[in-house]
Short mmCIF file of C-alpha atoms in Angstrom, two decimals:
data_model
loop_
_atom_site.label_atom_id
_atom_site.label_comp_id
_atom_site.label_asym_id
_atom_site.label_seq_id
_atom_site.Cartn_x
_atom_site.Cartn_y
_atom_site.Cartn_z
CA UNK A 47 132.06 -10.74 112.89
CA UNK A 48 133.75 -8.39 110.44
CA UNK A 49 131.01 -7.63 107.37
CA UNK A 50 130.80 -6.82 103.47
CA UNK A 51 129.15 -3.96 101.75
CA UNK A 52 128.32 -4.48 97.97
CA UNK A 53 125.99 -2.31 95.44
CA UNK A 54 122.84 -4.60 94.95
CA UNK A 55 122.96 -4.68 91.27
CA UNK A 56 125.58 -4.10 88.21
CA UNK A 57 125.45 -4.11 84.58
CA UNK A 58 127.71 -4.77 81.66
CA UNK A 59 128.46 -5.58 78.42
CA UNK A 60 129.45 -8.58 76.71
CA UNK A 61 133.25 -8.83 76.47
CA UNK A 62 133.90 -5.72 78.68
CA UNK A 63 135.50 -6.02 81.83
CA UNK A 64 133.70 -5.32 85.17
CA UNK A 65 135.00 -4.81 88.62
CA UNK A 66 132.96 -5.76 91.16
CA UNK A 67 133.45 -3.30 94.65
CA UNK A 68 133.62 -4.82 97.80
CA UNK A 69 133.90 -3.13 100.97
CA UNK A 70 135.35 -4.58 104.43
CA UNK A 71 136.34 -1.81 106.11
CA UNK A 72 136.10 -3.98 109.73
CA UNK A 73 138.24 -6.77 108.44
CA UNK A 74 141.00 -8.23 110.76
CA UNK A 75 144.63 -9.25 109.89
CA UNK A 76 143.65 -12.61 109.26
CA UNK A 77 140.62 -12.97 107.28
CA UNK A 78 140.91 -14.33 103.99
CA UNK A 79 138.74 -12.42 101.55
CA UNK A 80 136.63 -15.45 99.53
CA UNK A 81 134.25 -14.53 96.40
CA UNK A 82 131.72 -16.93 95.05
CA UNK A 83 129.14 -16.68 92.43
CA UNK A 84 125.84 -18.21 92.39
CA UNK A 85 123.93 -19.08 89.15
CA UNK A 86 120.50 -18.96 89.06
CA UNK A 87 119.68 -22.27 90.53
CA UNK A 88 122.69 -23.44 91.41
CA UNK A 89 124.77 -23.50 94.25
CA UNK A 90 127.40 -21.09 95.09
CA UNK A 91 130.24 -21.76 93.28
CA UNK A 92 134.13 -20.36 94.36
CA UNK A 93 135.72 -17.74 92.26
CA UNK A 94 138.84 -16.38 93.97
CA UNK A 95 139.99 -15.85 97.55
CA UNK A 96 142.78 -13.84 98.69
CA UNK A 97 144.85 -12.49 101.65
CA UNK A 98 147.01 -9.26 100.91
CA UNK A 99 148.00 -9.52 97.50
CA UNK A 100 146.57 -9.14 94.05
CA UNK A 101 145.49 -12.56 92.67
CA UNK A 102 144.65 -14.06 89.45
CA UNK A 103 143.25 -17.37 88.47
CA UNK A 104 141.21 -18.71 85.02
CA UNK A 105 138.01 -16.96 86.09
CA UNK A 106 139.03 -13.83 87.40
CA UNK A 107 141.01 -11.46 89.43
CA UNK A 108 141.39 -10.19 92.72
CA UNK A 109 142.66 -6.93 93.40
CA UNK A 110 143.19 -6.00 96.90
CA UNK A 111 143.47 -2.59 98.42
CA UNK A 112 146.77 -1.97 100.20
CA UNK A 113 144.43 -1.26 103.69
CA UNK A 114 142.53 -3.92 102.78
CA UNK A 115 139.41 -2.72 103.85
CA UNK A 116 138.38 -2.88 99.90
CA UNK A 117 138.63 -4.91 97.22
CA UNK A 118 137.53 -5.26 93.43
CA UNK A 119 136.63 -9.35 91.89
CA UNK A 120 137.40 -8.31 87.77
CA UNK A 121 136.11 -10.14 85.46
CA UNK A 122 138.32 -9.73 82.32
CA UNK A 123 136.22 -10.47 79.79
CA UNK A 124 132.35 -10.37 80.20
CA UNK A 125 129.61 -13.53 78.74
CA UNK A 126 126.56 -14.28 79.03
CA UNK A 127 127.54 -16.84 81.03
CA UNK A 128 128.53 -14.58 83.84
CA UNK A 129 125.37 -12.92 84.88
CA UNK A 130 125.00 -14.35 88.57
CA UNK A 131 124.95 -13.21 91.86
CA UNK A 132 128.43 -12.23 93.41
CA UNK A 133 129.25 -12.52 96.54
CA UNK A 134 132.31 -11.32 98.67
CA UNK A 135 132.59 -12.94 101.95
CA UNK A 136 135.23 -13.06 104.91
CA UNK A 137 136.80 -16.59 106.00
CA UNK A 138 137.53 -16.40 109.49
CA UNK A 139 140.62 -17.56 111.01
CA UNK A 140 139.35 -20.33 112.60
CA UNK A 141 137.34 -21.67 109.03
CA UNK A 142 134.06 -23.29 109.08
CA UNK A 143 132.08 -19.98 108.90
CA UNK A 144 131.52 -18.06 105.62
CA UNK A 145 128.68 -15.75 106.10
CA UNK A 146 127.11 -14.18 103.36
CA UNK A 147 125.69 -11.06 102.64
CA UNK A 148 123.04 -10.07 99.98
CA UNK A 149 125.78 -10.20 96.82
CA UNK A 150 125.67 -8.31 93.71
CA UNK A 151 123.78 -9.42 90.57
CA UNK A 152 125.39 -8.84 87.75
CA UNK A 153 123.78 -8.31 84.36
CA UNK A 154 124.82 -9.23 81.36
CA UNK A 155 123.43 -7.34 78.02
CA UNK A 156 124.80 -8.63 74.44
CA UNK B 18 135.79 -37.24 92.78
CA UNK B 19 132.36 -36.38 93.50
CA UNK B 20 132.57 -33.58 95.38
CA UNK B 21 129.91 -32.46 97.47
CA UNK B 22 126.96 -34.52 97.42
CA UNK B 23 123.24 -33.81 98.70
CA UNK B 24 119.90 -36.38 98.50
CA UNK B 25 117.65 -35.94 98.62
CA UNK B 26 116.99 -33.18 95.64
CA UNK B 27 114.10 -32.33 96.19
CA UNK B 28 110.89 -33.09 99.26
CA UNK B 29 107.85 -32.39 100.30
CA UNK B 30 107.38 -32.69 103.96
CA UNK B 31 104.06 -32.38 106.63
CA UNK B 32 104.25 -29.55 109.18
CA UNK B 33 105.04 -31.77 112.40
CA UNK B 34 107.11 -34.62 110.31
CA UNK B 35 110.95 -35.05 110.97
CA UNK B 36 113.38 -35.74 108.08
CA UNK B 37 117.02 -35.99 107.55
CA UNK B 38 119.11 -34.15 104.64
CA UNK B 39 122.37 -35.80 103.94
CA UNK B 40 125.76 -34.40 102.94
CA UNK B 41 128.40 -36.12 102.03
CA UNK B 42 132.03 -35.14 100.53
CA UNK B 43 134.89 -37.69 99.32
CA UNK B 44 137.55 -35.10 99.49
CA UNK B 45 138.47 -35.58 103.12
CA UNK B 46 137.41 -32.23 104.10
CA UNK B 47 137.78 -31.16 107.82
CA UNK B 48 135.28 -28.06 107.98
CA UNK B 49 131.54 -28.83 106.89
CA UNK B 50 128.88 -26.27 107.31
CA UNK B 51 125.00 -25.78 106.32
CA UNK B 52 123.24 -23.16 104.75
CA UNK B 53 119.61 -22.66 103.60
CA UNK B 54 118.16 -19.76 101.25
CA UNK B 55 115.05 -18.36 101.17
CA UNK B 56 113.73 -17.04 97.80
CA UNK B 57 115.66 -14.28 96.67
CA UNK B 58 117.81 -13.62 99.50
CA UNK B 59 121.51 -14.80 100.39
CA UNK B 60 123.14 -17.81 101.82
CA UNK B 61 122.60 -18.22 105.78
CA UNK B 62 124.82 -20.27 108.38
CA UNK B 63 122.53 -23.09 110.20
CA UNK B 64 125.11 -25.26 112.04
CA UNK B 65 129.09 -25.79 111.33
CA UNK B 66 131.67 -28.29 111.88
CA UNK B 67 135.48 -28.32 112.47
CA UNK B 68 135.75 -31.88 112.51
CA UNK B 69 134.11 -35.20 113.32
CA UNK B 70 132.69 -34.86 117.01
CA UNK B 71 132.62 -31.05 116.82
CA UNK B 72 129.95 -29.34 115.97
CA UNK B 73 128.62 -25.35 116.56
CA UNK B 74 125.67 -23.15 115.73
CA UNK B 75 125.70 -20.54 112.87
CA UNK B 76 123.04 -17.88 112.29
CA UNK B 77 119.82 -19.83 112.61
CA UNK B 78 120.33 -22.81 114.29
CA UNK B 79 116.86 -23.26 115.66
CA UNK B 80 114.78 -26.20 114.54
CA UNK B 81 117.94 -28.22 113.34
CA UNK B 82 119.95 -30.56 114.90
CA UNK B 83 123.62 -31.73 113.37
CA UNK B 84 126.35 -34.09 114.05
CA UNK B 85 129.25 -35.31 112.17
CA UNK B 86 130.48 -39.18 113.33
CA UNK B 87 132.60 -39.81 110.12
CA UNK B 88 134.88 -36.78 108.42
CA UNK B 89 133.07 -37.77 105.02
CA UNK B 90 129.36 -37.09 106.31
CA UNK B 91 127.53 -33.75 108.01
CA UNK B 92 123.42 -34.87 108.24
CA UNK B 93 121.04 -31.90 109.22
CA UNK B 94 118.03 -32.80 111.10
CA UNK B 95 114.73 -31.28 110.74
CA UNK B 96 112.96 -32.27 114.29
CA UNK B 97 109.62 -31.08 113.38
CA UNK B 98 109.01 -29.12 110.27
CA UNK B 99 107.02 -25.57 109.92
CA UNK B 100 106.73 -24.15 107.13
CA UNK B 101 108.89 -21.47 107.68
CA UNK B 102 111.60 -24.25 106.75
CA UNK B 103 110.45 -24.08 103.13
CA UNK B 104 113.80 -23.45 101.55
CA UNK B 105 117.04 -24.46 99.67
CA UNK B 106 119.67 -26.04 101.61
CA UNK B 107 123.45 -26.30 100.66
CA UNK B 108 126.28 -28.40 102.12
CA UNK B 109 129.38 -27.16 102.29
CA UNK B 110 133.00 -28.31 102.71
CA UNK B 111 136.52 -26.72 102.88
CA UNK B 112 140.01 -28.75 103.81
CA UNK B 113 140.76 -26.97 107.07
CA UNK B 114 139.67 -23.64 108.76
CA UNK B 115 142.17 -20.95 108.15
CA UNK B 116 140.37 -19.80 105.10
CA UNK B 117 143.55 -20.55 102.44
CA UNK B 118 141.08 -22.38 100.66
CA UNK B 119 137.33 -22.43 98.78
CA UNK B 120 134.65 -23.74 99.77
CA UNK B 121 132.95 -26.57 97.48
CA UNK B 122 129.02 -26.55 97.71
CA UNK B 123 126.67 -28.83 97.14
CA UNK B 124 123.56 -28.49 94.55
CA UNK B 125 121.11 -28.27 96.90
CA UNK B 126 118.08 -29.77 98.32
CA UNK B 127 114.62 -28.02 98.03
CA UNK B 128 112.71 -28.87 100.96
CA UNK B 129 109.10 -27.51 100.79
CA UNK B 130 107.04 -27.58 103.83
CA UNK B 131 103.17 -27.71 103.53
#
């Protein structure tokens, strides 16, 4: 099973962007790249999820790298609201198995 | 639409004692899937399912048993608790398998065995 490197932690500002790495340098033609954030406690929650090109959708944006054994979740804009634990994860072809790794937490400082 | 939901919330159970968390989704999801999470660390697969009658092991199957008789429901069984099953489960559901969509979660359950 094809797996994700992430740093462990990030900071930012309020109303900065961030980009959030994500590694997947094992990934096969048909994995869909997913990302989810998890609140503190919450469940995880979906963010984006992408295949070979850039997407964007009212939380954020995924920017793939043309290999795509990389890619970058952006988070225009920064809040408060924001600081969670990201996590980029590969959707198999045949669904039904996300499996996580450790995430990033992201910081938040006003 | 609901979503994803999960009771109980919260329980307390005996080492030895068997219990039952339920999932349930109203969005006529194929795939279901079960995670738990131990305190401070990420999301891992217990047991999966493509669809009702089909079932398959994820990460750390052992100590749970799963089946899926209706599309809407995906109940994990807990045969005999240890304590090493103190954790925070999540339910999961997506449409289909070939990953073109998110996955909804649940809110959890926090089972605590003592």
């Amino acid at each position: 099973d094809a797996k994700t490197t992430q740093p462990n932690s990030m900071e930012s500002n309020e109303e900065e962007p961030v980009h959030l790495p994500c590694n997947h340098s094992t990934i096969s033609g048909t994995d869909y790249i997913h990302w989810y954030r998890q609140l503190p406690s919450q469940g995880p929650e979906y963010v984006i999820h992408g295949l070979t090109s850039n997407v964007n959708n009212r939380m954020a944006s995924l920017a793939i790298a043309e290999d795509r054994k990389s890619s970058t979740l952006i988070l225009h804009r920064a809040t408060l609201r924001d600081a969670a634990v990201y996590y980029c994860i590969l959707s198999y072809n045949q669904g039904g198995k996300l499996i996580f790794g450790q995430g990033t937490e992201l910081s938040v400082k006003p | 639409n609901a979503g994803v939901t999960q009771t109980p919330k919260f329980q307390v159970l005996k080492t030895g004692q068997s219990m039952t968390l339920q999932c349930a989704q109203d969005m006529n999801h194929e795939y279901m899937s079960w995670y738990r999470q131990d305190p401070g660390m990420g999301l891992r697969l217990i047991h999966y399912s493509v669809g009702a009658g089909i079932t398959d092991q994820g990460e750390v199957p052992n100590g749970y048993n799963v089946s899926r008789s209706t599309t809407e429901d995906f109940p994990l069984r807990l045969l005999s608790a240890a304590p090493s099953q103190t954790s925070v489960y999540f339910c999961a559901s997506i449409p289909s398998g070939t990953g073109k969509n998110g996955y909804t979660f649940g809110s959890g359950t926090r089972l605590t065995v003592v």
